[in-house]
Each structure stands twice: as structure tokens, then as C-alpha cells.
Amino acid sequence: MSEQDKAHNAAMKKVQIRHREKMKKKTKPDRGLLLVNTGDGKGKSTAALGTIVRALGWGHRVGIVQFIKGTWKTGEKQFFARFPDLVDLEVMGQGFTWDTQDRAKDIVAAEKAWRRSVEMMSSGDYDLVVLDELNIVLRYDYLREDEVVEGLLARSEKTSVIVTGRDAPGKLLAAADQVTEMMNIRHPFQAGFKAARGIDF
Ligand code: ATP
Ligand code: MG
């Protein structure tokens, strides 16, 4: 073994000991977690989809509510259709998009989607519930922040929830077990590219 290999070996042994000591003090979470993916960079919904893949691998039941109208065909929708017994996907009724431009209608749709979210979160039927773009609906004040945070905290003990969208509000951040902020360094959109099949939808 070279001197460099020996030094590496010794260093790794130390890291291993420290890691094992740290892990001894940790416990498995005994309840579902509240996770928030926010920030300007791409990947908030994609990271939630990645977590869904993990959950499905374990045979977990997953609920998804899309707070922005998602009538368009996406890779994830086509994929989830293969797991009808494990995945329930709800798209916010009339749906808020930049196209509706009708606040009253958007609020009705947001409230309906929120009621469905509460049903899913409190039923105890789901291991994971993803509330995609809920932050956007909060930013437009379509739902009350207090009511949403209360609903999230009142969920079934077994259920983990992922909330996505830019501009997660303060009370939600305070209530979350995990907050990840995606930071934009570069996005193909800025170079003039449209959303790409298989990457963006
Ligand atoms: P994705 O769903 O691709 O993970 P996201 O959830 O992080 O993206 P959203 O705010 O939901 O981001 O935006 C959805 C769409 O906007 C996607 O097509 C995504 O590629 C695009 N997008 C995300 N971040 C940026 C950015 N910083 N600049 C331009 N377009 C972006
Ligand atoms: Mg998104």
C-alpha cells in the first residue's frame, strides 16, 4: 500500500468512527415528515417526483394534488397511470393558470383542491402526499396561510407531505421538518429553449 493509500485508509477509519457515533444518537422518525421544496431554481416538483419513485418502490400509497391546472400530458402522469392501486392524482378542477385570469374562479378551484388535500392527509390511507405548487396558490392569497399550516400539521401521523413551489411562506417554513431551496444558476429557458419533453414535463 502506498503512503497515500495508507493515509486515506486511516482518515476513512476516523470518519467511520465519527459517523457511527453520530448515528447512535439518531432515531428513526416515528411519524410522517413535512418537506418543503422552494426557491427559484428548477427541480422542486422533480425532486418530489423522485421521492414518489422511492415510495412506490416500497409499495407505499401516494396521493398527489396539483394546484396548478395540469390538463397537459406529462411523463409523470403517464407513468403514474401504471400504478392505479398505489397512486391517486388530483388536478385542481378549473385550475389556476396564467390563462384563467379569473380570481374568483381560481379561489373556488383552490379551495376544492385544498379540501381534497386535507382528505388525503387526514385519511391515514397515504404514506406520502405531494401538494404540488401549493406555495403559488398561497402567494396569490387563494388560501389562508394559517388554515393551510394547521391542516398540514393535523395530518395523519403516518403521512409525509411534500409541498412545492416558489416563495414558500414563513409559517410553512417554520412548520416544516425539511426545507430545501433550489437555487437557479442557469436554465435553458434563458437561452431561448422551450420546456422539453422528458425533462420538464
Ligand atoms: P420542475 O417541475 O421541472 O421540477 P420546478 O417545480 O422547480 O420545475 P416550477 O416553478 O414548477 O419549477 O416551474 C415549472 C416549469 O418552469 C418547468 O418547465 C421548469 O423547467 C421551468 N423552470 C423552473 N425553474 C426555472 C427557472 N429558474 N427559469 C426558467 N424556467 C424554470
Ligand atoms: Mg413545480
PDB file of N, CA and C in Angstrom, residues 37-91:
ATOM      1  N   ASN A  37     -40.114  22.056  -0.782  1.00  0.00           N
ATOM      2  CA  ASN A  37     -39.149  22.348  -1.854  1.00  0.00           C
ATOM      3  C   ASN A  37     -39.513  23.702  -2.441  1.00  0.00           C
ATOM      4  N   THR A  38     -38.640  24.672  -2.258  1.00  0.00           N
ATOM      5  CA  THR A  38     -38.962  26.018  -2.740  1.00  0.00           C
ATOM      6  C   THR A  38     -37.751  26.620  -3.463  1.00  0.00           C
ATOM      7  N   GLY A  39     -37.809  27.907  -3.786  1.00  0.00           N
ATOM      8  CA  GLY A  39     -36.695  28.572  -4.471  1.00  0.00           C
ATOM      9  C   GLY A  39     -36.955  28.780  -5.953  1.00  0.00           C
ATOM     10  N   ASP A  40     -36.065  29.543  -6.586  1.00  0.00           N
ATOM     11  CA  ASP A  40     -36.227  29.932  -7.991  1.00  0.00           C
ATOM     12  C   ASP A  40     -35.663  28.921  -8.981  1.00  0.00           C
ATOM     13  N   GLY A  41     -34.858  28.019  -8.503  1.00  0.00           N
ATOM     14  CA  GLY A  41     -34.198  27.091  -9.425  1.00  0.00           C
ATOM     15  C   GLY A  41     -35.097  25.929  -9.790  1.00  0.00           C
ATOM     16  N   LYS A  42     -34.794  25.289 -10.889  1.00  0.00           N
ATOM     17  CA  LYS A  42     -35.576  24.140 -11.326  1.00  0.00           C
ATOM     18  C   LYS A  42     -35.327  22.939 -10.426  1.00  0.00           C
ATOM     19  N   GLY A  43     -36.373  22.148 -10.221  1.00  0.00           N
ATOM     20  CA  GLY A  43     -36.187  20.877  -9.531  1.00  0.00           C
ATOM     21  C   GLY A  43     -37.108  20.630  -8.360  1.00  0.00           C
ATOM     22  N   LYS A  44     -37.979  21.610  -8.052  1.00  0.00           N
ATOM     23  CA  LYS A  44     -38.856  21.468  -6.878  1.00  0.00           C
ATOM     24  C   LYS A  44     -39.852  20.322  -7.074  1.00  0.00           C
ATOM     25  N   SER A  45     -40.545  20.344  -8.189  1.00  0.00           N
ATOM     26  CA  SER A  45     -41.500  19.267  -8.455  1.00  0.00           C
ATOM     27  C   SER A  45     -40.765  17.983  -8.826  1.00  0.00           C
ATOM     28  N   THR A  46     -39.678  18.131  -9.574  1.00  0.00           N
ATOM     29  CA  THR A  46     -38.921  16.937  -9.972  1.00  0.00           C
ATOM     30  C   THR A  46     -38.414  16.180  -8.751  1.00  0.00           C
ATOM     31  N   ALA A  47     -37.958  16.910  -7.739  1.00  0.00           N
ATOM     32  CA  ALA A  47     -37.464  16.240  -6.524  1.00  0.00           C
ATOM     33  C   ALA A  47     -38.605  15.515  -5.819  1.00  0.00           C
ATOM     34  N   ALA A  48     -39.792  16.115  -5.847  1.00  0.00           N
ATOM     35  CA  ALA A  48     -40.955  15.445  -5.246  1.00  0.00           C
ATOM     36  C   ALA A  48     -41.273  14.162  -6.020  1.00  0.00           C
ATOM     37  N   LEU A  49     -41.166  14.245  -7.338  1.00  0.00           N
ATOM     38  CA  LEU A  49     -41.427  13.055  -8.166  1.00  0.00           C
ATOM     39  C   LEU A  49     -40.409  11.959  -7.866  1.00  0.00           C
ATOM     40  N   GLY A  50     -39.177  12.353  -7.645  1.00  0.00           N
ATOM     41  CA  GLY A  50     -38.136  11.379  -7.289  1.00  0.00           C
ATOM     42  C   GLY A  50     -38.464  10.683  -5.977  1.00  0.00           C
ATOM     43  N   THR A  51     -38.998  11.443  -5.018  1.00  0.00           N
ATOM     44  CA  THR A  51     -39.373  10.856  -3.728  1.00  0.00           C
ATOM     45  C   THR A  51     -40.546   9.890  -3.921  1.00  0.00           C
ATOM     46  N   ILE A  52     -41.451  10.241  -4.840  1.00  0.00           N
ATOM     47  CA  ILE A  52     -42.574   9.340  -5.131  1.00  0.00           C
ATOM     48  C   ILE A  52     -42.047   8.014  -5.671  1.00  0.00           C
ATOM     49  N   VAL A  53     -41.048   8.072  -6.512  1.00  0.00           N
ATOM     50  CA  VAL A  53     -40.458   6.838  -7.058  1.00  0.00           C
ATOM     51  C   VAL A  53     -39.953   5.957  -5.909  1.00  0.00           C
ATOM     52  N   ARG A  54     -39.285   6.586  -4.963  1.00  0.00           N
ATOM     53  CA  ARG A  54     -38.794   5.830  -3.803  1.00  0.00           C
ATOM     54  C   ARG A  54     -39.948   5.196  -3.047  1.00  0.00           C
ATOM     55  N   ALA A  55     -40.978   5.994  -2.786  1.00  0.00           N
ATOM     56  CA  ALA A  55     -42.124   5.496  -2.018  1.00  0.00           C
ATOM     57  C   ALA A  55     -42.784   4.326  -2.741  1.00  0.00           C
ATOM     58  N   LEU A  56     -42.969   4.468  -4.054  1.00  0.00           N
ATOM     59  CA  LEU A  56     -43.613   3.401  -4.830  1.00  0.00           C
ATOM     60  C   LEU A  56     -42.781   2.124  -4.795  1.00  0.00           C
ATOM     61  N   GLY A  57     -41.476   2.296  -4.793  1.00  0.00           N
ATOM     62  CA  GLY A  57     -40.582   1.133  -4.719  1.00  0.00           C
ATOM     63  C   GLY A  57     -40.833   0.299  -3.471  1.00  0.00           C
ATOM     64  N   TRP A  58     -41.296   0.969  -2.403  1.00  0.00           N
ATOM     65  CA  TRP A  58     -41.606   0.265  -1.156  1.00  0.00           C
ATOM     66  C   TRP A  58     -43.078  -0.120  -1.075  1.00  0.00           C
ATOM     67  N   GLY A  59     -43.799   0.084  -2.150  1.00  0.00           N
ATOM     68  CA  GLY A  59     -45.227  -0.263  -2.152  1.00  0.00           C
ATOM     69  C   GLY A  59     -46.069   0.709  -1.354  1.00  0.00           C
ATOM     70  N   HIS A  60     -45.537   1.910  -1.088  1.00  0.00           N
ATOM     71  CA  HIS A  60     -46.298   2.903  -0.329  1.00  0.00           C
ATOM     72  C   HIS A  60     -47.409   3.492  -1.185  1.00  0.00           C
ATOM     73  N   ARG A  61     -48.447   3.981  -0.509  1.00  0.00           N
ATOM     74  CA  ARG A  61     -49.533   4.663  -1.231  1.00  0.00           C
ATOM     75  C   ARG A  61     -49.255   6.159  -1.295  1.00  0.00           C
ATOM     76  N   VAL A  62     -49.487   6.711  -2.458  1.00  0.00           N
ATOM     77  CA  VAL A  62     -49.122   8.105  -2.722  1.00  0.00           C
ATOM     78  C   VAL A  62     -50.330   8.883  -3.238  1.00  0.00           C
ATOM     79  N   GLY A  63     -50.545  10.058  -2.674  1.00  0.00           N
ATOM     80  CA  GLY A  63     -51.564  10.974  -3.183  1.00  0.00           C
ATOM     81  C   GLY A  63     -50.876  12.216  -3.730  1.00  0.00           C
ATOM     82  N   ILE A  64     -51.371  12.713  -4.839  1.00  0.00           N
ATOM     83  CA  ILE A  64     -50.783  13.919  -5.435  1.00  0.00           C
ATOM     84  C   ILE A  64     -51.914  14.887  -5.755  1.00  0.00           C
ATOM     85  N   VAL A  65     -51.770  16.136  -5.318  1.00  0.00           N
ATOM     86  CA  VAL A  65     -52.713  17.175  -5.733  1.00  0.00           C
ATOM     87  C   VAL A  65     -51.909  18.236  -6.462  1.00  0.00           C
ATOM     88  N   GLN A  66     -52.305  18.512  -7.687  1.00  0.00           N
ATOM     89  CA  GLN A  66     -51.640  19.560  -8.464  1.00  0.00           C
ATOM     90  C   GLN A  66     -52.478  20.816  -8.365  1.00  0.00           C
ATOM     91  N   PHE A  67     -51.880  21.843  -7.745  1.00  0.00           N
ATOM     92  CA  PHE A  67     -52.631  23.075  -7.514  1.00  0.00           C
ATOM     93  C   PHE A  67     -52.645  23.987  -8.727  1.00  0.00           C
ATOM     94  N   ILE A  68     -51.891  23.624  -9.737  1.00  0.00           N
ATOM     95  CA  ILE A  68     -51.985  24.387 -10.979  1.00  0.00           C
ATOM     96  C   ILE A  68     -52.527  23.435 -12.011  1.00  0.00           C
ATOM     97  N   LYS A  69     -53.510  23.926 -12.728  1.00  0.00           N
ATOM     98  CA  LYS A  69     -54.193  23.080 -13.702  1.00  0.00           C
ATOM     99  C   LYS A  69     -53.174  22.312 -14.527  1.00  0.00           C
ATOM    100  N   GLY A  70     -53.358  21.035 -14.551  1.00  0.00           N
ATOM    101  CA  GLY A  70     -52.387  20.217 -15.289  1.00  0.00           C
ATOM    102  C   GLY A  70     -53.074  19.315 -16.275  1.00  0.00           C
ATOM    103  N   THR A  71     -53.787  19.929 -17.197  1.00  0.00           N
ATOM    104  CA  THR A  71     -54.507  19.093 -18.158  1.00  0.00           C
ATOM    105  C   THR A  71     -53.564  18.581 -19.240  1.00  0.00           C
ATOM    106  N   TRP A  72     -52.403  19.202 -19.341  1.00  0.00           N
ATOM    107  CA  TRP A  72     -51.491  18.765 -20.395  1.00  0.00           C
ATOM    108  C   TRP A  72     -50.895  17.401 -20.033  1.00  0.00           C
ATOM    109  N   LYS A  73     -50.477  16.736 -21.102  1.00  0.00           N
ATOM    110  CA  LYS A  73     -49.937  15.384 -20.955  1.00  0.00           C
ATOM    111  C   LYS A  73     -48.501  15.486 -20.448  1.00  0.00           C
ATOM    112  N   THR A  74     -48.215  14.783 -19.364  1.00  0.00           N
ATOM    113  CA  THR A  74     -46.844  14.813 -18.841  1.00  0.00           C
ATOM    114  C   THR A  74     -46.324  13.384 -18.685  1.00  0.00           C
ATOM    115  N   GLY A  75     -45.023  13.275 -18.654  1.00  0.00           N
ATOM    116  CA  GLY A  75     -44.387  11.970 -18.451  1.00  0.00           C
ATOM    117  C   GLY A  75     -44.825  11.351 -17.132  1.00  0.00           C
ATOM    118  N   GLU A  76     -44.890  12.192 -16.100  1.00  0.00           N
ATOM    119  CA  GLU A  76     -45.233  11.636 -14.782  1.00  0.00           C
ATOM    120  C   GLU A  76     -46.659  11.100 -14.744  1.00  0.00           C
ATOM    121  N   LYS A  77     -47.580  11.813 -15.411  1.00  0.00           N
ATOM    122  CA  LYS A  77     -48.970  11.337 -15.416  1.00  0.00           C
ATOM    123  C   LYS A  77     -49.076   9.983 -16.107  1.00  0.00           C
ATOM    124  N   GLN A  78     -48.370   9.862 -17.226  1.00  0.00           N
ATOM    125  CA  GLN A  78     -48.408   8.600 -17.964  1.00  0.00           C
ATOM    126  C   GLN A  78     -47.775   7.485 -17.144  1.00  0.00           C
ATOM    127  N   PHE A  79     -46.760   7.844 -16.392  1.00  0.00           N
ATOM    128  CA  PHE A  79     -46.084   6.857 -15.540  1.00  0.00           C
ATOM    129  C   PHE A  79     -46.999   6.432 -14.388  1.00  0.00           C
ATOM    130  N   PHE A  80     -47.630   7.396 -13.732  1.00  0.00           N
ATOM    131  CA  PHE A  80     -48.464   7.071 -12.566  1.00  0.00           C
ATOM    132  C   PHE A  80     -49.677   6.232 -12.960  1.00  0.00           C
ATOM    133  N   ALA A  81     -50.120   6.388 -14.205  1.00  0.00           N
ATOM    134  CA  ALA A  81     -51.261   5.605 -14.675  1.00  0.00           C
ATOM    135  C   ALA A  81     -50.956   4.103 -14.618  1.00  0.00           C
ATOM    136  N   ARG A  82     -49.685   3.772 -14.518  1.00  0.00           N
ATOM    137  CA  ARG A  82     -49.313   2.351 -14.410  1.00  0.00           C
ATOM    138  C   ARG A  82     -49.471   1.820 -12.988  1.00  0.00           C
ATOM    139  N   PHE A  83     -49.735   2.720 -12.039  1.00  0.00           N
ATOM    140  CA  PHE A  83     -49.860   2.303 -10.644  1.00  0.00           C
ATOM    141  C   PHE A  83     -51.210   2.730 -10.061  1.00  0.00           C
ATOM    142  N   PRO A  84     -52.312   2.302 -10.714  1.00  0.00           N
ATOM    143  CA  PRO A  84     -53.616   2.804 -10.276  1.00  0.00           C
ATOM    144  C   PRO A  84     -53.950   2.415  -8.835  1.00  0.00           C
ATOM    145  N   ASP A  85     -53.385   1.328  -8.342  1.00  0.00           N
ATOM    146  CA  ASP A  85     -53.691   0.896  -6.974  1.00  0.00           C
ATOM    147  C   ASP A  85     -52.850   1.624  -5.935  1.00  0.00           C
ATOM    148  N   LEU A  86     -51.790   2.292  -6.359  1.00  0.00           N
ATOM    149  CA  LEU A  86     -50.904   2.960  -5.392  1.00  0.00           C
ATOM    150  C   LEU A  86     -50.953   4.482  -5.474  1.00  0.00           C
ATOM    151  N   VAL A  87     -51.286   5.016  -6.645  1.00  0.00           N
ATOM    152  CA  VAL A  87     -51.200   6.477  -6.831  1.00  0.00           C
ATOM    153  C   VAL A  87     -52.564   7.088  -7.137  1.00  0.00           C
ATOM    154  N   ASP A  88     -52.941   8.115  -6.379  1.00  0.00           N
ATOM    155  CA  ASP A  88     -54.128   8.908  -6.695  1.00  0.00           C
ATOM    156  C   ASP A  88     -53.679  10.317  -7.048  1.00  0.00           C
ATOM    157  N   LEU A  89     -54.004  10.737  -8.235  1.00  0.00           N
ATOM    158  CA  LEU A  89     -53.595  12.057  -8.715  1.00  0.00           C
ATOM    159  C   LEU A  89     -54.818  12.930  -8.931  1.00  0.00           C
ATOM    160  N   GLU A  90     -54.821  14.097  -8.318  1.00  0.00           N
ATOM    161  CA  GLU A  90     -55.938  15.041  -8.461  1.00  0.00           C
ATOM    162  C   GLU A  90     -55.401  16.324  -9.072  1.00  0.00           C
ATOM    163  N   VAL A  91     -56.096  16.810 -10.059  1.00  0.00           N
ATOM    164  CA  VAL A  91     -55.711  18.088 -10.646  1.00  0.00           C
ATOM    165  C   VAL A  91     -56.760  19.121 -10.255  1.00  0.00           C
TER     166      VAL A  91
END
